[in-house]
Short mmCIF file of C-alpha atoms and ligand atoms in Angstrom, two decimals:
data_model
loop_
_atom_site.label_atom_id
_atom_site.label_comp_id
_atom_site.label_asym_id
_atom_site.label_seq_id
_atom_site.Cartn_x
_atom_site.Cartn_y
_atom_site.Cartn_z
CA MET A 1097 -62.09 198.14 -1.61
CA THR A 1098 -64.69 195.17 -1.73
CA ASP A 1099 -63.77 191.82 -3.46
CA PRO A 1100 -65.04 191.31 -6.76
CA GLU A 1101 -68.27 189.29 -7.15
CA THR A 1102 -67.39 185.27 -7.50
CA LEU A 1103 -69.68 183.33 -9.70
CA PRO A 1104 -69.23 179.36 -10.30
CA VAL A 1105 -70.11 179.54 -13.81
CA VAL A 1106 -70.22 182.40 -16.44
CA ILE A 1107 -71.47 182.08 -19.77
CA VAL A 1108 -70.56 184.72 -22.12
CA GLY A 1109 -73.22 185.55 -24.77
CA ALA A 1110 -76.71 185.03 -25.41
CA GLY A 1111 -77.14 183.68 -28.68
CA PHE A 1112 -78.16 179.98 -29.55
CA SER A 1113 -74.79 178.74 -27.83
CA GLY A 1114 -75.30 180.62 -24.42
CA LEU A 1115 -79.15 180.15 -24.44
CA GLY A 1116 -78.72 176.52 -25.10
CA MET A 1117 -75.98 176.05 -22.71
CA ALA A 1118 -78.21 177.64 -19.89
CA ILE A 1119 -81.16 175.39 -20.77
CA ARG A 1120 -79.05 172.28 -20.47
CA LEU A 1121 -77.50 173.21 -17.17
CA LYS A 1122 -80.80 174.20 -15.71
CA GLN A 1123 -82.04 170.66 -16.85
CA ALA A 1124 -79.07 169.12 -14.76
CA GLY A 1125 -79.81 171.14 -11.70
CA ILE A 1126 -77.28 173.63 -12.14
CA HIS A 1127 -78.43 176.96 -11.41
CA ASP A 1128 -75.56 178.79 -10.36
CA PHE A 1129 -74.47 180.58 -13.42
CA ALA A 1130 -74.73 183.96 -15.16
CA ILE A 1131 -75.01 185.07 -18.73
CA LEU A 1132 -73.27 188.09 -19.79
CA GLU A 1133 -74.39 189.80 -22.86
CA ARG A 1134 -72.81 192.87 -24.45
CA ALA A 1135 -76.40 193.69 -26.11
CA SER A 1136 -79.38 194.73 -24.43
CA ARG A 1137 -81.37 191.60 -26.16
CA VAL A 1138 -80.79 187.97 -26.54
CA GLY A 1139 -80.46 186.35 -30.36
CA GLY A 1140 -76.60 187.17 -31.45
CA THR A 1141 -76.64 186.35 -35.22
CA TRP A 1142 -80.53 186.37 -35.29
CA ARG A 1143 -80.59 189.81 -33.59
CA GLU A 1144 -78.04 191.52 -35.47
CA ASN A 1145 -78.98 190.60 -38.92
CA THR A 1146 -82.23 192.23 -40.16
CA TYR A 1147 -81.17 192.65 -43.86
CA PRO A 1148 -84.05 192.19 -46.18
CA GLY A 1149 -84.16 188.33 -47.04
CA CYS A 1150 -82.51 187.10 -43.91
CA ALA A 1151 -83.05 183.57 -43.32
CA CYS A 1152 -81.33 180.09 -42.38
CA ASP A 1153 -79.93 178.21 -45.18
CA VAL A 1154 -80.12 174.80 -43.60
CA PRO A 1155 -83.81 173.66 -42.92
CA SER A 1156 -85.32 175.04 -39.80
CA LEU A 1157 -86.12 171.36 -38.67
CA LEU A 1158 -82.37 171.11 -38.07
CA TYR A 1159 -81.97 174.85 -37.10
CA SER A 1160 -83.50 174.51 -33.96
CA PHE A 1161 -82.53 172.81 -30.61
CA SER A 1162 -83.60 168.76 -30.68
CA PHE A 1163 -84.59 169.38 -27.16
CA ALA A 1164 -86.90 172.05 -27.92
CA PRO A 1165 -88.35 171.24 -31.37
CA ASN A 1166 -90.65 174.04 -32.88
CA PRO A 1167 -93.60 172.56 -34.94
CA ASN A 1168 -94.62 176.34 -36.15
CA TRP A 1169 -91.86 177.13 -38.50
CA SER A 1170 -93.97 179.07 -41.49
CA ARG A 1171 -91.31 177.82 -44.21
CA ILE A 1172 -88.74 175.05 -44.89
CA TYR A 1173 -86.16 178.04 -44.18
CA SER A 1174 -87.36 180.25 -41.82
CA PRO A 1175 -86.83 183.99 -41.99
CA ALA A 1176 -84.60 185.57 -39.37
CA SER A 1177 -87.41 187.27 -37.49
CA GLU A 1178 -89.02 183.99 -37.00
CA ILE A 1179 -85.65 182.66 -35.43
CA GLN A 1180 -85.34 185.21 -33.10
CA ALA A 1181 -88.94 184.70 -31.76
CA TYR A 1182 -87.88 181.21 -31.35
CA LEU A 1183 -85.08 182.22 -28.98
CA LEU A 1184 -87.08 184.78 -27.40
CA ARG A 1185 -89.60 181.96 -26.56
CA LEU A 1186 -86.81 180.02 -25.19
CA VAL A 1187 -85.94 182.72 -22.55
CA ARG A 1188 -89.46 182.69 -21.55
CA ASN A 1189 -90.26 179.06 -21.46
CA TYR A 1190 -86.97 178.18 -19.45
CA ASP A 1191 -86.85 181.36 -17.26
CA LEU A 1192 -83.35 182.37 -18.31
CA GLU A 1193 -84.05 186.15 -17.98
CA ARG A 1194 -83.34 186.04 -14.33
CA HIS A 1195 -79.73 184.58 -15.26
CA ILE A 1196 -78.95 187.18 -18.05
CA ARG A 1197 -76.74 190.61 -17.34
CA PHE A 1198 -77.54 192.61 -20.37
CA ASP A 1199 -75.24 195.49 -21.53
CA SER A 1200 -72.24 193.41 -19.88
CA ASP A 1201 -69.36 193.26 -21.99
CA LEU A 1202 -66.50 190.81 -21.39
CA ARG A 1203 -63.55 193.17 -21.95
CA GLY A 1204 -60.75 190.76 -20.88
CA GLY A 1205 -59.47 188.47 -18.20
CA ARG A 1206 -56.59 186.33 -17.01
CA TRP A 1207 -56.49 182.99 -15.17
CA ASN A 1208 -55.57 183.15 -11.44
CA ASP A 1209 -53.51 180.06 -10.93
CA SER A 1210 -52.94 180.55 -7.13
CA ARG A 1211 -56.87 181.33 -6.56
CA GLY A 1212 -57.90 179.10 -9.13
CA CYS A 1213 -60.37 181.42 -10.94
CA TRP A 1214 -60.72 183.69 -13.95
CA GLU A 1215 -60.34 187.32 -13.05
CA LEU A 1216 -62.66 188.92 -15.61
CA ALA A 1217 -63.07 192.73 -16.71
CA THR A 1218 -66.35 194.04 -17.85
CA ASN A 1219 -67.58 197.12 -18.72
CA HIS A 1220 -69.33 196.98 -15.13
CA GLY A 1221 -66.08 196.41 -13.37
CA PRO A 1222 -64.14 193.17 -12.21
CA LEU A 1223 -65.82 189.82 -11.80
CA ASN A 1224 -64.40 186.47 -10.75
CA ALA A 1225 -65.45 183.02 -12.19
CA THR A 1226 -64.44 179.56 -11.35
CA VAL A 1227 -65.49 178.33 -15.01
CA VAL A 1228 -65.96 180.57 -18.02
CA ILE A 1229 -67.88 179.37 -21.17
CA SER A 1230 -67.29 181.33 -24.04
CA ALA A 1231 -70.24 181.66 -26.32
CA THR A 1232 -69.46 184.89 -28.32
CA GLY A 1233 -70.50 183.42 -31.78
CA PRO A 1234 -68.21 182.55 -34.81
CA LEU A 1235 -69.51 185.19 -37.03
CA ILE A 1236 -70.30 188.46 -35.11
CA GLU A 1237 -67.73 191.24 -36.11
CA PRO A 1238 -68.21 192.67 -39.47
CA SER A 1239 -65.18 192.28 -42.06
CA ILE A 1240 -64.84 195.27 -44.07
CA PRO A 1241 -62.24 195.13 -46.68
CA THR A 1242 -59.81 198.24 -46.68
CA LEU A 1243 -60.69 200.23 -49.85
CA PRO A 1244 -58.26 203.25 -50.33
CA GLY A 1245 -60.40 206.42 -50.31
CA LEU A 1246 -63.36 204.74 -48.52
CA ASP A 1247 -63.28 207.70 -45.91
CA SER A 1248 -63.74 210.21 -48.70
CA PHE A 1249 -66.98 208.55 -49.67
CA THR A 1250 -69.97 211.08 -49.45
CA GLY A 1251 -72.79 208.64 -49.63
CA THR A 1252 -74.14 206.09 -46.95
CA VAL A 1253 -72.04 203.02 -46.15
CA PHE A 1254 -73.09 200.12 -44.12
CA HIS A 1255 -72.48 196.29 -43.52
CA SER A 1256 -75.00 193.46 -43.93
CA SER A 1257 -75.20 192.53 -40.33
CA ARG A 1258 -75.59 196.36 -39.36
CA TRP A 1259 -78.22 197.28 -41.91
CA ASN A 1260 -79.35 200.94 -42.12
CA HIS A 1261 -83.07 200.60 -41.95
CA ASP A 1262 -83.33 204.45 -42.03
CA HIS A 1263 -81.66 204.74 -45.45
CA ASN A 1264 -84.27 204.31 -48.14
CA LEU A 1265 -82.92 202.48 -51.23
CA LYS A 1266 -85.63 203.50 -53.59
CA GLY A 1267 -84.11 205.10 -56.79
CA ARG A 1268 -80.44 204.88 -55.19
CA GLN A 1269 -77.23 204.10 -57.26
CA ILE A 1270 -76.05 201.09 -55.12
CA ALA A 1271 -72.93 199.27 -54.91
CA VAL A 1272 -73.02 195.80 -53.27
CA ILE A 1273 -69.49 194.16 -52.43
CA GLY A 1274 -69.40 190.70 -51.87
CA THR A 1275 -71.22 187.55 -53.05
CA GLY A 1276 -71.52 185.52 -49.83
CA ALA A 1277 -73.99 183.81 -48.03
CA SER A 1278 -75.64 187.11 -46.82
CA ALA A 1279 -75.13 189.00 -49.85
CA ILE A 1280 -77.02 186.52 -52.08
CA GLN A 1281 -79.97 186.93 -49.61
CA PHE A 1282 -80.17 190.78 -49.50
CA ILE A 1283 -79.39 191.31 -53.45
CA PRO A 1284 -82.69 190.68 -54.74
CA ALA A 1285 -84.42 193.14 -52.63
CA VAL A 1286 -81.72 195.71 -53.13
CA GLN A 1287 -82.17 195.11 -56.78
CA ARG A 1288 -86.10 195.85 -56.73
CA ARG A 1289 -85.54 199.09 -55.08
CA ALA A 1290 -82.43 200.28 -56.60
CA LYS A 1291 -82.28 202.81 -59.52
CA HIS A 1292 -78.97 200.90 -60.42
CA MET A 1293 -77.17 198.10 -58.70
CA THR A 1294 -73.58 197.32 -59.10
CA LEU A 1295 -72.42 193.91 -57.92
CA PHE A 1296 -68.62 193.82 -57.11
CA GLN A 1297 -67.87 190.27 -57.43
CA ARG A 1298 -64.52 188.76 -56.49
CA THR A 1299 -65.46 185.07 -56.80
CA ALA A 1300 -68.57 183.55 -58.39
CA PRO A 1301 -70.34 181.24 -55.76
CA TRP A 1302 -72.07 178.00 -56.43
CA VAL A 1303 -75.65 178.66 -56.22
CA LEU A 1304 -78.30 175.97 -56.06
CA PRO A 1305 -82.12 176.10 -56.30
CA LYS A 1306 -83.55 176.18 -52.61
CA LEU A 1307 -86.13 173.97 -52.09
CA ASP A 1308 -87.94 176.28 -49.92
CA ARG A 1309 -91.98 176.71 -49.53
CA SER A 1310 -94.68 177.43 -46.87
CA THR A 1311 -94.96 174.62 -44.57
CA GLY A 1312 -98.60 174.42 -44.53
CA LEU A 1313 -101.27 174.35 -41.77
CA LEU A 1314 -101.45 170.53 -42.18
CA GLN A 1315 -97.95 169.95 -41.73
CA ARG A 1316 -97.80 172.14 -38.63
CA GLU A 1317 -100.69 170.72 -37.27
CA PHE A 1318 -99.47 167.28 -37.59
CA LEU A 1319 -96.02 168.17 -36.15
CA ARG A 1320 -97.87 169.76 -33.02
CA ARG A 1321 -100.01 166.66 -32.43
CA VAL A 1322 -97.42 163.95 -33.19
CA PRO A 1323 -93.98 165.28 -31.52
CA PRO A 1324 -91.97 162.12 -32.45
CA LEU A 1325 -92.67 163.27 -36.10
CA ASN A 1326 -90.27 166.30 -35.81
CA HIS A 1327 -87.44 163.78 -34.60
CA LEU A 1328 -88.02 161.44 -37.40
CA LEU A 1329 -88.21 164.19 -39.82
CA ARG A 1330 -85.12 165.84 -38.36
CA GLY A 1331 -83.42 162.61 -38.66
CA GLY A 1332 -84.23 162.07 -42.23
CA VAL A 1333 -83.01 165.62 -43.31
CA SER A 1334 -79.86 165.13 -41.36
CA ALA A 1335 -79.09 162.13 -43.21
CA VAL A 1336 -79.43 163.79 -46.46
CA ALA A 1337 -77.17 166.55 -45.52
CA GLU A 1338 -74.60 164.07 -44.13
CA THR A 1339 -74.59 162.39 -47.48
CA TYR A 1340 -73.71 165.62 -49.24
CA GLY A 1341 -71.24 165.97 -46.55
CA LEU A 1342 -69.49 162.68 -47.86
CA GLY A 1343 -68.61 164.67 -51.08
CA LEU A 1344 -67.03 167.33 -49.15
CA TYR A 1345 -64.47 165.15 -47.08
CA VAL A 1346 -64.55 161.58 -48.73
CA ASP A 1347 -64.63 161.60 -52.30
CA GLN A 1348 -65.27 164.75 -54.51
CA ARG A 1349 -66.78 162.66 -57.15
CA LEU A 1350 -70.01 162.54 -55.20
CA LEU A 1351 -70.37 166.30 -55.71
CA LEU A 1352 -70.77 165.94 -59.58
CA PRO A 1353 -74.58 165.51 -59.56
CA MET A 1354 -74.65 168.74 -57.38
CA GLU A 1355 -72.59 170.80 -59.88
CA ALA A 1356 -74.58 169.73 -62.44
CA LEU A 1357 -77.64 170.89 -60.94
CA GLY A 1358 -75.63 174.20 -60.20
CA ARG A 1359 -74.60 174.62 -63.87
CA ARG A 1360 -78.39 173.83 -65.09
CA HIS A 1361 -79.90 176.39 -62.88
CA LEU A 1362 -77.60 179.11 -63.99
CA ARG A 1363 -78.32 177.95 -67.47
CA ARG A 1364 -82.09 178.36 -67.03
CA GLU A 1365 -81.93 181.64 -65.00
CA VAL A 1366 -79.31 183.35 -66.84
CA PRO A 1367 -79.85 183.41 -70.63
CA ASP A 1368 -77.05 186.08 -71.47
CA PRO A 1369 -73.80 184.14 -72.19
CA GLU A 1370 -71.72 186.88 -71.14
CA LEU A 1371 -73.40 187.24 -67.84
CA ARG A 1372 -73.30 183.64 -67.40
CA HIS A 1373 -69.68 183.22 -68.07
CA LYS A 1374 -69.27 186.07 -65.00
CA LEU A 1375 -71.28 183.72 -62.80
CA GLN A 1376 -69.72 180.44 -63.71
CA PRO A 1377 -67.90 179.06 -60.43
CA ASN A 1378 -64.33 178.31 -61.23
CA PHE A 1379 -63.66 175.86 -58.31
CA ARG A 1380 -65.31 172.80 -56.87
CA LEU A 1381 -68.64 173.11 -55.49
CA GLY A 1382 -68.42 173.14 -51.73
CA CYS A 1383 -64.82 174.58 -51.67
CA LYS A 1384 -66.52 177.80 -50.33
CA ARG A 1385 -70.10 177.60 -48.65
CA THR A 1386 -72.61 176.50 -51.36
CA LEU A 1387 -75.43 178.85 -51.49
CA PHE A 1388 -79.17 178.22 -52.20
CA SER A 1389 -81.25 180.84 -53.83
CA ASN A 1390 -84.24 180.73 -56.25
CA THR A 1391 -83.99 184.66 -56.92
CA TYR A 1392 -80.53 185.59 -56.86
CA TYR A 1393 -79.41 184.99 -60.63
CA ARG A 1394 -82.82 186.24 -61.85
CA ALA A 1395 -82.24 189.54 -59.93
CA LEU A 1396 -78.81 189.69 -61.52
CA THR A 1397 -80.37 189.62 -65.05
CA ARG A 1398 -82.27 192.71 -64.55
CA ALA A 1399 -81.70 195.80 -66.48
CA ASN A 1400 -80.75 197.86 -63.67
CA VAL A 1401 -77.73 195.63 -62.66
CA SER A 1402 -74.25 195.49 -63.73
CA VAL A 1403 -71.86 192.66 -62.53
CA VAL A 1404 -68.25 193.72 -61.98
CA THR A 1405 -65.58 191.43 -61.76
CA GLU A 1406 -62.75 194.01 -61.86
CA THR A 1407 -60.95 194.59 -59.07
CA ILE A 1408 -61.59 197.44 -56.78
CA ARG A 1409 -58.69 200.04 -56.98
CA GLU A 1410 -60.25 202.80 -54.70
CA VAL A 1411 -63.32 204.86 -53.76
CA HIS A 1412 -63.94 208.25 -54.48
CA ALA A 1413 -66.49 210.91 -53.02
CA ASN A 1414 -69.43 209.64 -55.35
CA ALA A 1415 -67.90 206.65 -57.16
CA ILE A 1416 -66.03 203.24 -57.22
CA VAL A 1417 -62.98 202.92 -59.38
CA THR A 1418 -61.93 199.62 -60.72
CA GLN A 1419 -58.30 198.55 -61.70
CA ASP A 1420 -59.31 199.05 -65.28
CA GLY A 1421 -59.74 202.92 -64.38
CA THR A 1422 -63.69 202.75 -64.77
CA GLU A 1423 -65.49 204.88 -62.47
CA HIS A 1424 -68.94 203.19 -61.26
CA GLU A 1425 -71.08 206.26 -59.80
CA VAL A 1426 -72.76 205.16 -56.65
CA ASP A 1427 -74.38 206.84 -53.54
CA THR A 1428 -74.66 203.81 -51.39
CA ILE A 1429 -72.25 200.98 -50.36
CA VAL A 1430 -73.53 197.69 -48.91
CA PHE A 1431 -70.73 195.59 -47.67
CA GLY A 1432 -71.82 191.94 -47.95
CA THR A 1433 -68.08 190.79 -47.32
CA GLY A 1434 -68.63 188.56 -44.23
CA PHE A 1435 -66.99 188.43 -40.61
CA LYS A 1436 -63.80 188.50 -39.08
CA ILE A 1437 -62.64 184.97 -38.20
CA PRO A 1438 -61.41 184.22 -35.58
CA SER A 1439 -62.59 186.55 -33.05
CA GLY A 1440 -64.00 187.10 -29.68
CA PRO A 1441 -62.95 187.96 -26.45
CA ALA A 1442 -61.95 184.31 -25.44
CA ILE A 1443 -59.34 184.36 -28.23
CA GLU A 1444 -58.24 187.77 -28.41
CA ARG A 1445 -58.47 188.98 -24.74
CA LEU A 1446 -58.27 186.09 -22.13
CA LEU A 1447 -54.83 185.37 -20.75
CA GLY A 1448 -54.14 181.84 -19.45
CA ARG A 1449 -51.55 180.41 -17.25
CA ASP A 1450 -48.65 181.59 -19.12
CA GLY A 1451 -50.14 185.34 -19.46
CA GLN A 1452 -50.76 184.70 -23.19
CA THR A 1453 -53.78 184.56 -25.09
CA VAL A 1454 -54.73 181.22 -27.04
CA LEU A 1455 -53.00 182.35 -30.06
CA GLY A 1456 -49.75 182.86 -28.03
CA ASN A 1457 -47.08 184.19 -30.51
CA ARG A 1458 -48.52 182.27 -33.28
CA ALA A 1459 -49.85 184.10 -36.51
CA SER A 1460 -53.58 185.35 -35.75
CA ALA A 1461 -55.59 182.75 -37.33
CA ASP A 1462 -53.54 179.80 -36.43
CA ILE A 1463 -55.66 178.40 -33.59
CA GLU A 1464 -56.25 175.15 -32.16
CA ALA A 1465 -58.03 173.64 -29.50
CA HIS A 1466 -59.06 170.13 -28.02
CA LEU A 1467 -62.27 169.07 -29.82
CA GLY A 1468 -62.87 172.60 -30.68
CA THR A 1469 -63.61 173.36 -27.21
CA THR A 1470 -60.80 173.60 -24.52
CA PHE A 1471 -57.25 174.83 -24.48
CA ALA A 1472 -54.06 173.76 -23.19
CA GLY A 1473 -52.86 176.42 -20.72
CA PHE A 1474 -56.53 177.63 -19.97
CA PRO A 1475 -57.89 175.76 -17.19
CA ASN A 1476 -61.87 175.79 -16.83
CA LEU A 1477 -62.18 177.73 -20.02
CA PHE A 1478 -64.60 176.10 -22.48
CA MET A 1479 -65.57 177.55 -25.85
CA ILE A 1480 -68.61 176.80 -27.89
CA VAL A 1481 -68.12 177.04 -31.80
CA GLY A 1482 -64.35 177.23 -31.17
CA PRO A 1483 -61.78 176.02 -33.79
CA ASN A 1484 -62.86 173.40 -36.23
CA THR A 1485 -66.26 173.07 -35.12
CA GLY A 1486 -67.93 175.04 -38.17
CA LEU A 1487 -69.69 172.81 -40.89
CA GLY A 1488 -70.09 172.95 -44.66
CA HIS A 1489 -72.92 170.63 -44.87
CA ASN A 1490 -75.00 170.62 -41.92
CA SER A 1491 -76.79 172.80 -39.16
CA LEU A 1492 -74.11 174.19 -36.39
CA LEU A 1493 -76.61 173.60 -33.89
CA HIS A 1494 -75.59 169.96 -34.34
CA MET A 1495 -72.38 170.64 -33.32
CA ILE A 1496 -73.47 173.37 -30.63
CA GLU A 1497 -75.60 170.75 -29.06
CA SER A 1498 -72.67 168.39 -28.82
CA GLN A 1499 -70.46 170.89 -27.13
CA ILE A 1500 -73.09 171.92 -24.80
CA ALA A 1501 -73.26 168.20 -23.72
CA TYR A 1502 -69.53 168.15 -23.15
CA VAL A 1503 -69.24 171.29 -21.26
CA ARG A 1504 -72.05 170.38 -19.02
CA ASP A 1505 -70.59 166.77 -18.21
CA ALA A 1506 -67.24 168.55 -17.59
CA ILE A 1507 -69.06 170.82 -14.88
CA LYS A 1508 -70.91 167.81 -13.41
CA THR A 1509 -67.65 165.80 -13.40
CA MET A 1510 -65.78 168.82 -11.53
CA ARG A 1511 -68.84 168.86 -9.01
CA ALA A 1512 -68.95 165.15 -8.53
CA LEU A 1513 -65.05 164.75 -8.06
CA ASP A 1514 -64.78 167.94 -6.35
CA LEU A 1515 -62.28 169.59 -8.60
CA GLY A 1516 -61.32 173.01 -8.63
CA ALA A 1517 -59.77 173.03 -12.22
CA VAL A 1518 -59.50 171.05 -15.27
CA GLU A 1519 -57.00 171.75 -18.06
CA VAL A 1520 -56.60 169.81 -21.31
CA SER A 1521 -53.19 168.36 -21.86
CA ARG A 1522 -50.86 169.70 -24.49
CA GLU A 1523 -50.59 165.97 -25.90
CA ALA A 1524 -54.30 165.73 -26.06
CA GLN A 1525 -54.73 168.97 -27.78
CA ARG A 1526 -51.98 168.10 -30.26
CA ARG A 1527 -53.57 164.47 -30.91
CA SER A 1528 -56.88 166.18 -31.71
CA ASN A 1529 -55.54 168.62 -34.07
CA ARG A 1530 -53.49 165.82 -35.84
CA TYR A 1531 -56.70 164.03 -36.49
CA ILE A 1532 -58.34 167.21 -37.88
CA GLN A 1533 -55.46 167.97 -40.08
CA ARG A 1534 -55.01 164.60 -41.45
CA HIS A 1535 -58.74 164.13 -42.41
CA SER A 1536 -58.63 167.66 -43.67
CA GLN A 1537 -56.11 166.74 -46.55
CA ASN A 1538 -58.34 165.31 -48.96
CA THR A 1539 -61.21 167.59 -48.38
CA VAL A 1540 -62.81 169.97 -51.14
CA TRP A 1541 -61.63 172.68 -48.84
CA LEU A 1542 -58.05 172.11 -49.32
CA ARG A 1543 -58.13 170.63 -52.69
CA GLY A 1544 -61.26 172.41 -54.68
CA GLY A 1545 -59.23 175.27 -56.09
CA CYS A 1546 -60.62 178.18 -54.13
CA GLU A 1547 -59.30 180.59 -51.34
CA SER A 1548 -61.79 180.70 -48.53
CA TRP A 1549 -62.12 181.86 -44.81
CA TYR A 1550 -62.22 178.28 -44.01
CA LEU A 1551 -58.41 178.00 -44.51
CA ASN A 1552 -56.05 180.39 -42.65
CA ALA A 1553 -53.15 182.15 -44.47
CA ASP A 1554 -51.12 178.97 -44.71
CA GLY A 1555 -53.88 176.99 -46.10
CA LYS A 1556 -54.56 175.14 -42.99
CA ASN A 1557 -58.19 174.27 -41.97
CA THR A 1558 -58.78 176.22 -38.87
CA SER A 1559 -62.62 176.41 -39.27
CA LEU A 1560 -64.11 173.12 -40.28
CA TRP A 1561 -64.93 169.74 -38.60
CA PRO A 1562 -63.94 167.58 -41.48
CA ARG A 1563 -65.87 164.58 -40.80
CA SER A 1564 -69.78 163.72 -39.93
CA THR A 1565 -71.70 165.50 -37.19
CA PHE A 1566 -72.14 161.96 -35.65
CA SER A 1567 -68.27 161.44 -35.44
CA TYR A 1568 -68.14 164.66 -33.62
CA ARG A 1569 -70.89 163.73 -31.36
CA TRP A 1570 -69.34 160.57 -30.45
CA ARG A 1571 -66.09 162.22 -29.53
CA THR A 1572 -67.65 164.39 -27.22
CA ARG A 1573 -70.24 162.11 -25.90
CA ARG A 1574 -68.49 162.43 -22.52
CA PHE A 1575 -65.99 164.68 -20.76
CA ASP A 1576 -62.50 162.62 -21.44
CA THR A 1577 -61.01 163.25 -18.06
CA ASP A 1578 -58.09 160.94 -19.16
CA ASN A 1579 -57.11 163.87 -21.45
CA TYR A 1580 -56.95 166.64 -18.84
CA HIS A 1581 -55.11 167.54 -15.75
CA LEU A 1582 -57.37 167.34 -12.74
CA ARG A 1583 -56.80 169.76 -9.80
CA PRO A 1584 -58.76 169.00 -6.61
CA VAL A 1585 -60.49 171.88 -4.98
CA SER A 1586 -58.10 171.57 -1.83
CA ALA A 1587 -55.06 172.30 -3.98
CA ARG A 1588 -56.49 175.59 -4.64
CA VAL A 1589 -57.09 176.17 -1.10
CA GLN A 1590 -53.44 175.23 -0.11
CA ARG A 1591 -51.73 177.34 -2.51
CA GLY A 1592 -53.94 180.32 -1.82
C1 FAD B 2310 -76.76 185.78 -41.69
C2 FAD B 2310 -76.47 184.67 -41.00
C3 FAD B 2310 -76.93 183.23 -41.22
C4 FAD B 2310 -76.71 182.25 -40.88
N1 FAD B 2310 -77.36 181.03 -41.21
C5 FAD B 2310 -76.99 179.72 -40.62
C6 FAD B 2310 -77.73 178.67 -40.93
O1 FAD B 2310 -78.67 178.89 -41.84
N2 FAD B 2310 -77.30 177.54 -40.53
C7 FAD B 2310 -76.25 177.40 -39.53
O2 FAD B 2310 -75.85 176.20 -39.11
N3 FAD B 2310 -75.57 178.46 -39.14
C8 FAD B 2310 -75.69 179.66 -39.65
N4 FAD B 2310 -75.19 180.99 -39.31
C9 FAD B 2310 -74.21 180.86 -38.19
C10 FAD B 2310 -74.67 181.23 -36.97
O3 FAD B 2310 -73.93 182.30 -36.47
C11 FAD B 2310 -74.75 180.14 -35.86
O4 FAD B 2310 -75.61 179.33 -36.60
C12 FAD B 2310 -75.58 180.52 -34.49
O5 FAD B 2310 -76.37 181.71 -34.61
C13 FAD B 2310 -74.22 180.80 -33.47
O6 FAD B 2310 -74.83 180.89 -32.26
P1 FAD B 2310 -73.98 181.45 -31.15
O7 FAD B 2310 -74.68 181.74 -29.99
O8 FAD B 2310 -72.71 180.82 -31.16
O9 FAD B 2310 -73.34 183.21 -31.65
P2 FAD B 2310 -73.98 184.49 -31.92
O10 FAD B 2310 -75.53 184.11 -32.34
O11 FAD B 2310 -73.37 185.25 -32.79
O12 FAD B 2310 -74.12 185.03 -30.34
C14 FAD B 2310 -73.11 185.38 -29.72
C15 FAD B 2310 -73.62 186.34 -28.58
O13 FAD B 2310 -72.54 186.86 -27.89
C16 FAD B 2310 -72.45 188.27 -27.62
N5 FAD B 2310 -71.04 188.74 -27.33
C17 FAD B 2310 -70.12 188.68 -28.23
N6 FAD B 2310 -68.92 189.29 -27.64
C18 FAD B 2310 -69.16 189.54 -26.24
C19 FAD B 2310 -68.80 190.14 -25.21
N7 FAD B 2310 -67.21 190.61 -25.24
N8 FAD B 2310 -69.32 190.13 -24.18
C20 FAD B 2310 -70.48 189.76 -23.96
N9 FAD B 2310 -71.03 189.23 -25.09
C21 FAD B 2310 -70.60 189.19 -26.23
C22 FAD B 2310 -73.18 188.77 -28.79
O14 FAD B 2310 -73.64 190.04 -28.44
C23 FAD B 2310 -74.05 187.69 -29.16
O15 FAD B 2310 -75.39 187.93 -28.64
C24 FAD B 2310 -75.46 181.99 -39.82
C25 FAD B 2310 -74.89 183.15 -39.56
C26 FAD B 2310 -75.15 184.38 -40.14
C27 FAD B 2310 -74.33 185.83 -39.65
#
């Protein structure tokens, strides 16, 4: 049997993180990497989510790479198709296709300490890698609640991230389950087509007006002709977002004006007091993701809509039954219920030096990393959008860019110092997490009176960075070798 192929660097996933990582490696003169992508196209989130109304919910100026600005966004908040087109352009402009192995699914792997490499299992067979960069996305595996009787439903069922475009919604009796960020985007389109739409709401989200509009030819032309303007505007918009962040993690009183705005939006859009009561959030703004829409509330006021706040008891062949015994007749169920968190092969299926996953024997959602990127016991493994790198107030791309720079510096350091392996120390990982948990204590996510996917079952923040994006950039500005066990290449050779 021939030995498996060995690659110096393997990136897993070709969404924003994987593609951005590849571009920055190439710009540093590092070309000996491959990207494994389980799908047959790039794009990740923006390939998978094609539901009507899908768009980013932070301004596009921030939702694009600072090193690849796009002056051509058609709206302040661009639709998914434009974001996907942007990613395809990156692949072309930076000649990335030759590095990507499509339809390649990372199924598992283990660290081989004596050989100093990751032995990976893919659907195409084994593959060895000195360094693995996991970029498999935070929101990729749909979460569908277990509803008794769902299997017996005879109609059509799908999740927002697997939209069934072959199923014509016109004239249907549609159940929408969930009121999160995706749901509020597709609900107005579903309501317009449905004979009747029943929205099953567990929690009423905060919904603020969306300052969205077409960018206009003049603005686009200006941005094309004066590129520094892009960076200037980006800085300005980011500063506004960071100011909102202060309310989330420094002093919740700063959220009061936005809560007033949310209440006013609800009052203006929903005249019926009974419906308004159902849609009034009962927790502090920001505790769950704050949503922006000019069409969501209005859609719920239409005659063909019912908003149901009773818990779902079971599903019948052609109906959803709530705890109060009411049967809601439906022929289509659309889940807008978000994603499994955390998930991905690096978390569930890569075994470190001790033969365990990063979760070890801890509860499934109690995950920790050093700066959200590296794990003690897992040499040469880096994770983009790892634990506590999510944000409640700004573009995730800011965090992704910080992580990309950190990982690139780690690889450059390994090469400059002739290191075979780098592994974060347990003490550094502990310190990193003490910092996160200390700063999480007074945040709206812990104190705001809601249950959210930001926290694990024990109420611990395992998802969000509880400070500004600038502070994260500062902490990841260089690869902090002091916090790592460094193993020279020769040590690997001697042991092998
Ligand atoms: C509907 C929606 C809207 C969003 N809007 C915003 C927004 O406005 N602002 C914001 O900051 N964030 C937003 N997000 C979060 C968004 O996920 C991130 O901003 C960003 O797209 C993450 O990029 P990524 O490359 O890390 O992950 P992804 O885009 O999820 O890409 C991961 C890639 O890894 C591949 N992959 C997964 N498992 C494997 C495997 N085992 N083997 C090989 N390949 C694998 C996947 O196929 C995928 O292509 C949104 C998310 C969703 C779902």
